[in-house]
Amino acid sequence: MPQTLTAERKAVVHWLSQTDFFDHSHKYKRGHALVVAGSADYSGAAVLCANAAMRSGVGLVTMYVPASVKTEVASRVLPEVIVKAIAENDGEVSNDAFGAMSDTFRKANAIAVGCGLSVNDKGVGKLFREILENRKAPVIVDASALSFVPDILRKSAQSKSDKRASPELILTPHDGEFLRLLGSNDKEAIQDRVAAVRDFATKNNIILVLKGERVLIGAPDGRVVVNPTGNSGLGKAGNGDTLAGILAGFTAQASKMSIDIFETAVAAVYVAGMAGDIAEKKFGKRVMTASDVRECLADAFFDLSNV
């Protein structure tokens, strides 16, 4: 019988112990997160995602942004993040963009795609499809990239290949985006959020992170975990980008160290919510921002290390 569970602190502490820093640790042993994000209108989303990934404990973060915003993004992101340009033609992502990033793509242990990308750019759709079709590592799909997922899932369902052989696909919609994934405008379709998450995750063999004040994480095997951390102050611009970055950083570490990816997603959501709770105490819900949440990751990790 499918289980509905609540994320527990002790499980997160265990995950952190598995990915702890040891004497022989170095950046190539701690995983490489690749972030594909940003546009002229939403360069900040790319910055938030990459900075959160860098704060997660991962060894390396490389970010690809459209060439037209590379200089701006590089001036705002943490200096430890490697910033590279997505090839463009006449202001749109080039049809050859994937080929230009293929070397970095092959080396990545997790990929986050979607934060701030322009859904109106035809080249973005082609790039996203190529990322999914050629993936050798888990992919976190957020924001505008979610609009391309239904077509990918339909093609996957029609394929005779073994879907379970593919690396994990982690989708991070809010309720509105989830309805679009379901092809519905009726909020009744997700009135029972747990059942909806379980059904979608199992049918499509994906990990689903349904955002909200109580985030739900659904597994392909039918498990649904309710996250107890977080608060309504997280319901502001940029927190989805921050969560995507934390997921990318955690997943890159887990992929490199052969740790269960679903348990990793649960741990990432728990820590992100915990950082949000710390930010609420420091600044209040009205004032706290996504950048505050990222900076409070240090406090969350410190708290979880004192068991």
PDB file of C-alpha atoms in Angstrom:
ATOM      1  CA  MET A   1       0.000   0.000   0.000  1.00  0.00           C
ATOM      2  CA  PRO A   2       1.446   3.428  -0.947  1.00  0.00           C
ATOM      3  CA  GLN A   3       2.795   5.320   2.027  1.00  0.00           C
ATOM      4  CA  THR A   4       2.252   8.929   3.049  1.00  0.00           C
ATOM      5  CA  LEU A   5       5.071   9.984   5.339  1.00  0.00           C
ATOM      6  CA  THR A   6       6.363  13.103   7.052  1.00  0.00           C
ATOM      7  CA  ALA A   7       9.968  14.154   6.483  1.00  0.00           C
ATOM      8  CA  GLU A   8      11.995  13.672   9.657  1.00  0.00           C
ATOM      9  CA  ARG A   9      14.961  15.584  10.975  1.00  0.00           C
ATOM     10  CA  LYS A  10      16.892  12.387  11.747  1.00  0.00           C
ATOM     11  CA  ALA A  11      16.677  11.279   8.106  1.00  0.00           C
ATOM     12  CA  VAL A  12      18.064  14.637   6.973  1.00  0.00           C
ATOM     13  CA  VAL A  13      20.861  14.420   9.545  1.00  0.00           C
ATOM     14  CA  HIS A  14      21.681  10.957   8.174  1.00  0.00           C
ATOM     15  CA  TRP A  15      21.777  12.316   4.606  1.00  0.00           C
ATOM     16  CA  LEU A  16      24.137  15.093   5.677  1.00  0.00           C
ATOM     17  CA  SER A  17      26.399  12.561   7.422  1.00  0.00           C
ATOM     18  CA  GLN A  18      26.625  10.585   4.180  1.00  0.00           C
ATOM     19  CA  THR A  19      27.760  13.678   2.295  1.00  0.00           C
ATOM     20  CA  ASP A  20      29.971  15.107   5.029  1.00  0.00           C
ATOM     21  CA  PHE A  21      33.419  16.561   4.391  1.00  0.00           C
ATOM     22  CA  PHE A  22      36.303  14.186   5.066  1.00  0.00           C
ATOM     23  CA  ASP A  23      40.077  14.611   4.994  1.00  0.00           C
ATOM     24  CA  HIS A  24      40.243  13.379   1.405  1.00  0.00           C
ATOM     25  CA  SER A  25      37.358  15.589   0.173  1.00  0.00           C
ATOM     26  CA  HIS A  26      37.951  17.860  -2.805  1.00  0.00           C
ATOM     27  CA  LYS A  27      35.754  19.606  -5.353  1.00  0.00           C
ATOM     28  CA  TYR A  28      35.761  16.769  -7.878  1.00  0.00           C
ATOM     29  CA  LYS A  29      34.546  14.304  -5.258  1.00  0.00           C
ATOM     30  CA  ARG A  30      31.662  16.493  -4.107  1.00  0.00           C
ATOM     31  CA  GLY A  31      29.742  16.661  -7.367  1.00  0.00           C
ATOM     32  CA  HIS A  32      29.271  19.136 -10.193  1.00  0.00           C
ATOM     33  CA  ALA A  33      25.935  20.955 -10.551  1.00  0.00           C
ATOM     34  CA  LEU A  34      25.027  22.470 -13.914  1.00  0.00           C
ATOM     35  CA  VAL A  35      22.477  25.300 -14.018  1.00  0.00           C
ATOM     36  CA  VAL A  36      20.854  26.342 -17.309  1.00  0.00           C
ATOM     37  CA  ALA A  37      18.854  29.472 -16.610  1.00  0.00           C
ATOM     38  CA  GLY A  38      18.159  33.152 -17.116  1.00  0.00           C
ATOM     39  CA  SER A  39      16.989  35.611 -19.754  1.00  0.00           C
ATOM     40  CA  ALA A  40      17.036  39.361 -20.320  1.00  0.00           C
ATOM     41  CA  ASP A  41      13.921  39.774 -18.165  1.00  0.00           C
ATOM     42  CA  TYR A  42      14.809  37.244 -15.471  1.00  0.00           C
ATOM     43  CA  SER A  43      18.566  37.267 -14.976  1.00  0.00           C
ATOM     44  CA  GLY A  44      18.035  37.315 -11.204  1.00  0.00           C
ATOM     45  CA  ALA A  45      16.440  33.868 -11.298  1.00  0.00           C
ATOM     46  CA  ALA A  46      19.666  32.420 -12.660  1.00  0.00           C
ATOM     47  CA  VAL A  47      21.696  34.175  -9.967  1.00  0.00           C
ATOM     48  CA  LEU A  48      19.448  32.910  -7.164  1.00  0.00           C
ATOM     49  CA  CYS A  49      19.521  29.334  -8.441  1.00  0.00           C
ATOM     50  CA  ALA A  50      23.289  29.157  -8.928  1.00  0.00           C
ATOM     51  CA  ASN A  51      24.078  30.875  -5.629  1.00  0.00           C
ATOM     52  CA  ALA A  52      21.828  28.466  -3.718  1.00  0.00           C
ATOM     53  CA  ALA A  53      23.485  25.502  -5.421  1.00  0.00           C
ATOM     54  CA  MET A  54      26.901  26.847  -4.436  1.00  0.00           C
ATOM     55  CA  ARG A  55      25.797  27.121  -0.792  1.00  0.00           C
ATOM     56  CA  SER A  56      24.589  23.506  -0.703  1.00  0.00           C
ATOM     57  CA  GLY A  57      27.952  21.807  -0.213  1.00  0.00           C
ATOM     58  CA  VAL A  58      28.500  20.778  -3.831  1.00  0.00           C
ATOM     59  CA  GLY A  59      32.033  20.901  -5.217  1.00  0.00           C
ATOM     60  CA  LEU A  60      31.437  22.811  -8.448  1.00  0.00           C
ATOM     61  CA  VAL A  61      28.653  24.887  -9.992  1.00  0.00           C
ATOM     62  CA  THR A  62      28.661  25.831 -13.659  1.00  0.00           C
ATOM     63  CA  MET A  63      25.928  28.095 -14.992  1.00  0.00           C
ATOM     64  CA  TYR A  64      24.941  28.596 -18.618  1.00  0.00           C
ATOM     65  CA  VAL A  65      22.974  31.770 -19.387  1.00  0.00           C
ATOM     66  CA  PRO A  66      22.103  33.442 -22.712  1.00  0.00           C
ATOM     67  CA  ALA A  67      25.165  35.216 -24.109  1.00  0.00           C
ATOM     68  CA  SER A  68      23.359  38.576 -24.013  1.00  0.00           C
ATOM     69  CA  VAL A  69      23.131  38.511 -20.190  1.00  0.00           C
ATOM     70  CA  LYS A  70      26.376  36.698 -19.330  1.00  0.00           C
ATOM     71  CA  THR A  71      28.277  39.831 -18.278  1.00  0.00           C
ATOM     72  CA  GLU A  72      25.421  41.050 -16.082  1.00  0.00           C
ATOM     73  CA  VAL A  73      24.926  37.673 -14.424  1.00  0.00           C
ATOM     74  CA  ALA A  74      28.651  37.127 -13.867  1.00  0.00           C
ATOM     75  CA  SER A  75      28.840  40.442 -12.018  1.00  0.00           C
ATOM     76  CA  ARG A  76      26.054  39.431  -9.598  1.00  0.00           C
ATOM     77  CA  VAL A  77      26.635  35.745  -8.936  1.00  0.00           C
ATOM     78  CA  LEU A  78      29.000  34.342  -6.305  1.00  0.00           C
ATOM     79  CA  PRO A  79      32.567  34.400  -7.644  1.00  0.00           C
ATOM     80  CA  GLU A  80      32.912  30.644  -7.116  1.00  0.00           C
ATOM     81  CA  VAL A  81      30.276  29.962  -9.799  1.00  0.00           C
ATOM     82  CA  ILE A  82      31.605  29.340 -13.312  1.00  0.00           C
ATOM     83  CA  VAL A  83      29.511  31.358 -15.775  1.00  0.00           C
ATOM     84  CA  LYS A  84      29.353  30.384 -19.447  1.00  0.00           C
ATOM     85  CA  ALA A  85      27.322  31.682 -22.390  1.00  0.00           C
ATOM     86  CA  ILE A  86      24.523  29.900 -24.235  1.00  0.00           C
ATOM     87  CA  ALA A  87      25.075  30.609 -27.927  1.00  0.00           C
ATOM     88  CA  GLU A  88      22.521  33.000 -29.440  1.00  0.00           C
ATOM     89  CA  ASN A  89      21.473  34.129 -32.905  1.00  0.00           C
ATOM     90  CA  ASP A  90      19.587  37.425 -33.242  1.00  0.00           C
ATOM     91  CA  GLY A  91      18.757  37.458 -29.541  1.00  0.00           C
ATOM     92  CA  GLU A  92      17.410  33.893 -29.396  1.00  0.00           C
ATOM     93  CA  VAL A  93      19.058  30.687 -28.211  1.00  0.00           C
ATOM     94  CA  SER A  94      20.926  29.097 -31.102  1.00  0.00           C
ATOM     95  CA  ASN A  95      19.911  25.740 -32.548  1.00  0.00           C
ATOM     96  CA  ASP A  96      23.486  24.639 -31.875  1.00  0.00           C
ATOM     97  CA  ALA A  97      23.427  25.658 -28.197  1.00  0.00           C
ATOM     98  CA  PHE A  98      23.397  22.112 -26.817  1.00  0.00           C
ATOM     99  CA  GLY A  99      26.425  21.064 -28.825  1.00  0.00           C
ATOM    100  CA  ALA A 100      28.402  23.999 -27.465  1.00  0.00           C
ATOM    101  CA  MET A 101      27.737  22.939 -23.865  1.00  0.00           C
ATOM    102  CA  SER A 102      27.982  19.185 -24.417  1.00  0.00           C
ATOM    103  CA  ASP A 103      31.381  18.784 -22.727  1.00  0.00           C
ATOM    104  CA  THR A 104      30.173  20.415 -19.490  1.00  0.00           C
ATOM    105  CA  PHE A 105      26.873  18.545 -19.800  1.00  0.00           C
ATOM    106  CA  ARG A 106      28.672  15.187 -19.832  1.00  0.00           C
ATOM    107  CA  LYS A 107      30.640  16.063 -16.694  1.00  0.00           C
ATOM    108  CA  ALA A 108      27.653  17.254 -14.635  1.00  0.00           C
ATOM    109  CA  ASN A 109      26.264  15.109 -11.821  1.00  0.00           C
ATOM    110  CA  ALA A 110      22.959  17.022 -11.758  1.00  0.00           C
ATOM    111  CA  ILE A 111      21.352  19.640 -13.983  1.00  0.00           C
ATOM    112  CA  ALA A 112      18.832  22.345 -13.063  1.00  0.00           C
ATOM    113  CA  VAL A 113      17.025  23.886 -16.006  1.00  0.00           C
ATOM    114  CA  GLY A 114      14.271  26.469 -16.333  1.00  0.00           C
ATOM    115  CA  CYS A 115      14.789  29.253 -13.791  1.00  0.00           C
ATOM    116  CA  GLY A 116      14.192  32.486 -15.688  1.00  0.00           C
ATOM    117  CA  LEU A 117      14.479  30.968 -19.166  1.00  0.00           C
ATOM    118  CA  SER A 118      12.241  32.534 -21.819  1.00  0.00           C
ATOM    119  CA  VAL A 119       9.383  30.242 -22.822  1.00  0.00           C
ATOM    120  CA  ASN A 120       8.846  32.361 -25.952  1.00  0.00           C
ATOM    121  CA  ASP A 121      12.304  31.538 -27.283  1.00  0.00           C
ATOM    122  CA  LYS A 122      12.012  28.616 -29.741  1.00  0.00           C
ATOM    123  CA  GLY A 123      15.651  27.756 -29.190  1.00  0.00           C
ATOM    124  CA  VAL A 124      14.990  27.204 -25.485  1.00  0.00           C
ATOM    125  CA  GLY A 125      12.492  24.445 -26.252  1.00  0.00           C
ATOM    126  CA  LYS A 126      14.955  22.666 -28.519  1.00  0.00           C
ATOM    127  CA  LEU A 127      17.737  23.013 -25.952  1.00  0.00           C
ATOM    128  CA  PHE A 128      15.546  21.643 -23.165  1.00  0.00           C
ATOM    129  CA  ARG A 129      14.450  18.647 -25.233  1.00  0.00           C
ATOM    130  CA  GLU A 130      18.074  17.854 -26.079  1.00  0.00           C
ATOM    131  CA  ILE A 131      19.062  18.104 -22.419  1.00  0.00           C
ATOM    132  CA  LEU A 132      16.362  15.617 -21.411  1.00  0.00           C
ATOM    133  CA  GLU A 133      16.880  13.226 -24.295  1.00  0.00           C
ATOM    134  CA  ASN A 134      20.651  13.062 -23.746  1.00  0.00           C
ATOM    135  CA  ARG A 135      20.766  13.186 -19.957  1.00  0.00           C
ATOM    136  CA  LYS A 136      23.172  10.960 -18.075  1.00  0.00           C
ATOM    137  CA  ALA A 137      22.475  12.608 -14.716  1.00  0.00           C
ATOM    138  CA  PRO A 138      19.338  13.662 -12.800  1.00  0.00           C
ATOM    139  CA  VAL A 139      17.599  16.781 -14.125  1.00  0.00           C
ATOM    140  CA  ILE A 140      15.655  19.267 -11.988  1.00  0.00           C
ATOM    141  CA  VAL A 141      12.985  21.016 -14.073  1.00  0.00           C
ATOM    142  CA  ASP A 142      11.551  24.297 -12.827  1.00  0.00           C
ATOM    143  CA  ALA A 143       9.578  27.324 -14.009  1.00  0.00           C
ATOM    144  CA  SER A 144       9.332  27.874 -17.781  1.00  0.00           C
ATOM    145  CA  ALA A 145      10.973  24.548 -18.627  1.00  0.00           C
ATOM    146  CA  LEU A 146       7.956  22.754 -17.126  1.00  0.00           C
ATOM    147  CA  SER A 147       5.900  23.864 -20.135  1.00  0.00           C
ATOM    148  CA  PHE A 148       7.907  21.497 -22.347  1.00  0.00           C
ATOM    149  CA  VAL A 149       7.481  18.489 -20.043  1.00  0.00           C
ATOM    150  CA  PRO A 150       4.057  17.137 -21.180  1.00  0.00           C
ATOM    151  CA  ASP A 151       5.347  16.542 -24.714  1.00  0.00           C
ATOM    152  CA  ILE A 152       8.480  14.847 -23.365  1.00  0.00           C
ATOM    153  CA  LEU A 153       6.418  12.603 -21.078  1.00  0.00           C
ATOM    154  CA  ARG A 154       4.067  11.650 -23.911  1.00  0.00           C
ATOM    155  CA  LYS A 155       6.983  10.622 -26.101  1.00  0.00           C
ATOM    156  CA  SER A 156       8.522   8.710 -23.210  1.00  0.00           C
ATOM    157  CA  ALA A 157       5.261   6.826 -22.609  1.00  0.00           C
ATOM    158  CA  GLN A 158       5.122   5.849 -26.281  1.00  0.00           C
ATOM    159  CA  SER A 159       8.732   4.652 -26.278  1.00  0.00           C
ATOM    160  CA  LYS A 160       9.451   0.956 -25.901  1.00  0.00           C
ATOM    161  CA  SER A 161      12.672   1.676 -24.007  1.00  0.00           C
ATOM    162  CA  ASP A 162      12.983   0.971 -20.293  1.00  0.00           C
ATOM    163  CA  LYS A 163      12.028   4.288 -18.677  1.00  0.00           C
ATOM    164  CA  ARG A 164      13.468   3.206 -15.335  1.00  0.00           C
ATOM    165  CA  ALA A 165      16.935   3.030 -16.902  1.00  0.00           C
ATOM    166  CA  SER A 166      16.924   6.818 -17.372  1.00  0.00           C
ATOM    167  CA  PRO A 167      18.365   9.107 -14.697  1.00  0.00           C
ATOM    168  CA  GLU A 168      15.805  10.734 -12.431  1.00  0.00           C
ATOM    169  CA  LEU A 169      13.628  13.595 -13.577  1.00  0.00           C
ATOM    170  CA  ILE A 170      12.657  15.948 -10.727  1.00  0.00           C
ATOM    171  CA  LEU A 171       9.805  18.359 -11.456  1.00  0.00           C
ATOM    172  CA  THR A 172       9.187  21.335  -9.135  1.00  0.00           C
ATOM    173  CA  PRO A 173       5.823  22.942 -10.027  1.00  0.00           C
ATOM    174  CA  HIS A 174       3.570  25.151  -7.944  1.00  0.00           C
ATOM    175  CA  ASP A 175      -0.159  24.390  -8.078  1.00  0.00           C
ATOM    176  CA  GLY A 176      -0.791  26.371 -11.276  1.00  0.00           C
ATOM    177  CA  GLU A 177       2.099  24.722 -13.101  1.00  0.00           C
ATOM    178  CA  PHE A 178       0.967  21.320 -11.839  1.00  0.00           C
ATOM    179  CA  LEU A 179      -2.482  21.875 -13.314  1.00  0.00           C
ATOM    180  CA  ARG A 180      -0.864  22.667 -16.658  1.00  0.00           C
ATOM    181  CA  LEU A 181       1.173  19.470 -16.420  1.00  0.00           C
ATOM    182  CA  LEU A 182      -2.111  17.634 -15.873  1.00  0.00           C
ATOM    183  CA  GLY A 183      -3.684  19.447 -18.836  1.00  0.00           C
ATOM    184  CA  SER A 184      -6.435  20.839 -16.619  1.00  0.00           C
ATOM    185  CA  ASN A 185      -7.830  24.215 -15.583  1.00  0.00           C
ATOM    186  CA  ASP A 186      -9.966  22.693 -12.837  1.00  0.00           C
ATOM    187  CA  LYS A 187      -8.550  23.184  -9.340  1.00  0.00           C
ATOM    188  CA  GLU A 188     -10.655  20.209  -8.249  1.00  0.00           C
ATOM    189  CA  ALA A 189      -8.076  18.037 -10.031  1.00  0.00           C
ATOM    190  CA  ILE A 190      -5.596  18.744  -7.239  1.00  0.00           C
ATOM    191  CA  GLN A 191      -7.981  19.211  -4.327  1.00  0.00           C
ATOM    192  CA  ASP A 192      -6.509  16.015  -2.881  1.00  0.00           C
ATOM    193  CA  ARG A 193      -2.898  17.095  -3.338  1.00  0.00           C
ATOM    194  CA  VAL A 194      -1.401  13.889  -1.931  1.00  0.00           C
ATOM    195  CA  ALA A 195      -3.391  11.667  -4.287  1.00  0.00           C
ATOM    196  CA  ALA A 196      -2.635  13.903  -7.274  1.00  0.00           C
ATOM    197  CA  VAL A 197       1.093  13.894  -6.544  1.00  0.00           C
ATOM    198  CA  ARG A 198       1.168  10.131  -6.048  1.00  0.00           C
ATOM    199  CA  ASP A 199      -0.750   9.462  -9.253  1.00  0.00           C
ATOM    200  CA  PHE A 200       1.394  11.764 -11.409  1.00  0.00           C
ATOM    201  CA  ALA A 201       4.725  10.562 -10.013  1.00  0.00           C
ATOM    202  CA  THR A 202       3.901   6.882 -10.426  1.00  0.00           C
ATOM    203  CA  LYS A 203       2.356   7.185 -13.897  1.00  0.00           C
ATOM    204  CA  ASN A 204       5.286   9.164 -15.254  1.00  0.00           C
ATOM    205  CA  ASN A 205       8.124   7.551 -13.275  1.00  0.00           C
ATOM    206  CA  ILE A 206       9.372  10.899 -11.978  1.00  0.00           C
ATOM    207  CA  ILE A 207      10.014  12.632  -8.669  1.00  0.00           C
ATOM    208  CA  LEU A 208       7.469  15.409  -8.158  1.00  0.00           C
ATOM    209  CA  VAL A 209       8.096  18.272  -5.744  1.00  0.00           C
ATOM    210  CA  LEU A 210       4.785  20.134  -5.464  1.00  0.00           C
ATOM    211  CA  LYS A 211       5.473  23.521  -3.922  1.00  0.00           C
ATOM    212  CA  GLY A 212       3.238  25.234  -1.394  1.00  0.00           C
ATOM    213  CA  GLU A 213       3.389  26.057   2.307  1.00  0.00           C
ATOM    214  CA  ARG A 214       3.500  22.292   2.868  1.00  0.00           C
ATOM    215  CA  VAL A 215       5.636  20.898   0.076  1.00  0.00           C
ATOM    216  CA  LEU A 216       4.852  17.359  -1.083  1.00  0.00           C
ATOM    217  CA  ILE A 217       7.501  15.084  -2.582  1.00  0.00           C
ATOM    218  CA  GLY A 218       6.212  12.147  -4.631  1.00  0.00           C
ATOM    219  CA  ALA A 219       8.253   9.091  -5.656  1.00  0.00           C
ATOM    220  CA  PRO A 220       7.781   6.765  -8.644  1.00  0.00           C
ATOM    221  CA  ASP A 221       7.019   3.904  -6.229  1.00  0.00           C
ATOM    222  CA  GLY A 222       3.992   5.701  -4.733  1.00  0.00           C
ATOM    223  CA  ARG A 223       5.530   7.170  -1.596  1.00  0.00           C
ATOM    224  CA  VAL A 224       4.546  10.749  -0.801  1.00  0.00           C
ATOM    225  CA  VAL A 225       6.457  12.712   1.814  1.00  0.00           C
ATOM    226  CA  VAL A 226       4.985  15.798   3.479  1.00  0.00           C
ATOM    227  CA  ASN A 227       7.614  18.383   4.377  1.00  0.00           C
ATOM    228  CA  PRO A 228       7.026  19.923   7.837  1.00  0.00           C
ATOM    229  CA  THR A 229       9.438  22.856   7.492  1.00  0.00           C
ATOM    230  CA  GLY A 230       8.839  26.205   5.789  1.00  0.00           C
ATOM    231  CA  ASN A 231       6.277  28.973   6.096  1.00  0.00           C
ATOM    232  CA  SER A 232       4.147  31.330   4.007  1.00  0.00           C
ATOM    233  CA  GLY A 233       6.986  33.863   3.888  1.00  0.00           C
ATOM    234  CA  LEU A 234       8.524  31.608   1.248  1.00  0.00           C
ATOM    235  CA  GLY A 235       5.647  32.437  -1.095  1.00  0.00           C
ATOM    236  CA  LYS A 236       7.569  35.254  -2.765  1.00  0.00           C
ATOM    237  CA  ALA A 237       9.519  35.716  -5.975  1.00  0.00           C
ATOM    238  CA  GLY A 238      12.815  33.871  -6.125  1.00  0.00           C
ATOM    239  CA  ASN A 239      12.205  31.138  -3.585  1.00  0.00           C
ATOM    240  CA  GLY A 240      11.404  28.599  -6.286  1.00  0.00           C
ATOM    241  CA  ASP A 241      14.731  29.429  -7.951  1.00  0.00           C
ATOM    242  CA  THR A 242      16.494  29.039  -4.614  1.00  0.00           C
ATOM    243  CA  LEU A 243      14.858  25.652  -4.016  1.00  0.00           C
ATOM    244  CA  ALA A 244      15.838  24.490  -7.518  1.00  0.00           C
ATOM    245  CA  GLY A 245      19.437  25.432  -6.774  1.00  0.00           C
ATOM    246  CA  ILE A 246      19.456  23.590  -3.453  1.00  0.00           C
ATOM    247  CA  LEU A 247      17.963  20.540  -5.159  1.00  0.00           C
ATOM    248  CA  ALA A 248      20.637  20.717  -7.872  1.00  0.00           C
ATOM    249  CA  GLY A 249      23.441  20.985  -5.332  1.00  0.00           C
ATOM    250  CA  PHE A 250      22.139  18.174  -3.147  1.00  0.00           C
ATOM    251  CA  THR A 251      21.395  15.940  -6.128  1.00  0.00           C
ATOM    252  CA  ALA A 252      24.859  16.456  -7.640  1.00  0.00           C
ATOM    253  CA  GLN A 253      26.426  15.347  -4.362  1.00  0.00           C
ATOM    254  CA  ALA A 254      24.128  12.335  -4.101  1.00  0.00           C
ATOM    255  CA  SER A 255      24.661  11.321  -7.721  1.00  0.00           C
ATOM    256  CA  LYS A 256      28.431  11.497  -7.290  1.00  0.00           C
ATOM    257  CA  MET A 257      28.303   9.531  -4.032  1.00  0.00           C
ATOM    258  CA  SER A 258      25.643   6.982  -5.114  1.00  0.00           C
ATOM    259  CA  ILE A 259      23.024   8.119  -2.594  1.00  0.00           C
ATOM    260  CA  ASP A 260      19.281   7.621  -3.185  1.00  0.00           C
ATOM    261  CA  ILE A 261      17.909  10.550  -5.209  1.00  0.00           C
ATOM    262  CA  PHE A 262      14.391  10.542  -3.733  1.00  0.00           C
ATOM    263  CA  GLU A 263      15.787  10.690  -0.197  1.00  0.00           C
ATOM    264  CA  THR A 264      18.020  13.490  -1.446  1.00  0.00           C
ATOM    265  CA  ALA A 265      15.051  15.473  -2.754  1.00  0.00           C
ATOM    266  CA  VAL A 266      13.319  15.074   0.613  1.00  0.00           C
ATOM    267  CA  ALA A 267      16.442  16.289   2.436  1.00  0.00           C
ATOM    268  CA  ALA A 268      16.847  19.285   0.108  1.00  0.00           C
ATOM    269  CA  VAL A 269      13.248  20.409   0.593  1.00  0.00           C
ATOM    270  CA  TYR A 270      13.518  19.976   4.366  1.00  0.00           C
ATOM    271  CA  VAL A 271      16.708  22.053   4.574  1.00  0.00           C
ATOM    272  CA  ALA A 272      15.295  24.750   2.276  1.00  0.00           C
ATOM    273  CA  GLY A 273      12.200  25.020   4.475  1.00  0.00           C
ATOM    274  CA  MET A 274      14.310  25.080   7.609  1.00  0.00           C
ATOM    275  CA  ALA A 275      16.376  27.950   6.184  1.00  0.00           C
ATOM    276  CA  GLY A 276      13.076  29.700   5.482  1.00  0.00           C
ATOM    277  CA  ASP A 277      11.994  29.239   9.094  1.00  0.00           C
ATOM    278  CA  ILE A 278      15.284  30.701  10.312  1.00  0.00           C
ATOM    279  CA  ALA A 279      14.860  33.648   7.925  1.00  0.00           C
ATOM    280  CA  GLU A 280      11.364  34.216   9.317  1.00  0.00           C
ATOM    281  CA  LYS A 281      12.745  34.424  12.858  1.00  0.00           C
ATOM    282  CA  LYS A 282      15.510  36.810  11.795  1.00  0.00           C
ATOM    283  CA  PHE A 283      13.589  39.109   9.450  1.00  0.00           C
ATOM    284  CA  GLY A 284       9.871  38.265   9.637  1.00  0.00           C
ATOM    285  CA  LYS A 285       7.663  36.971   6.839  1.00  0.00           C
ATOM    286  CA  ARG A 286       6.977  40.445   5.488  1.00  0.00           C
ATOM    287  CA  VAL A 287      10.635  41.345   5.012  1.00  0.00           C
ATOM    288  CA  MET A 288      12.421  38.044   4.288  1.00  0.00           C
ATOM    289  CA  THR A 289      13.628  37.431   0.735  1.00  0.00           C
ATOM    290  CA  ALA A 290      14.920  34.468  -1.237  1.00  0.00           C
ATOM    291  CA  SER A 291      18.454  35.794  -0.785  1.00  0.00           C
ATOM    292  CA  ASP A 292      17.902  35.783   2.988  1.00  0.00           C
ATOM    293  CA  VAL A 293      16.808  32.154   2.784  1.00  0.00           C
ATOM    294  CA  ARG A 294      19.973  31.227   0.917  1.00  0.00           C
ATOM    295  CA  GLU A 295      22.151  32.938   3.516  1.00  0.00           C
ATOM    296  CA  CYS A 296      20.270  31.146   6.298  1.00  0.00           C
ATOM    297  CA  LEU A 297      21.349  27.783   4.863  1.00  0.00           C
ATOM    298  CA  ALA A 298      24.507  28.151   6.953  1.00  0.00           C
ATOM    299  CA  ASP A 299      22.409  28.349  10.131  1.00  0.00           C
ATOM    300  CA  ALA A 300      20.310  25.374   9.047  1.00  0.00           C
ATOM    301  CA  PHE A 301      23.361  23.209   8.381  1.00  0.00           C
ATOM    302  CA  PHE A 302      24.892  24.250  11.706  1.00  0.00           C
ATOM    303  CA  ASP A 303      21.690  23.372  13.576  1.00  0.00           C
ATOM    304  CA  LEU A 304      21.453  19.981  11.869  1.00  0.00           C
ATOM    305  CA  SER A 305      25.084  19.211  12.688  1.00  0.00           C
ATOM    306  CA  ASN A 306      24.373  19.571  16.421  1.00  0.00           C
ATOM    307  CA  VAL A 307      22.451  16.385  17.172  1.00  0.00           C
TER     308      VAL A 307
END
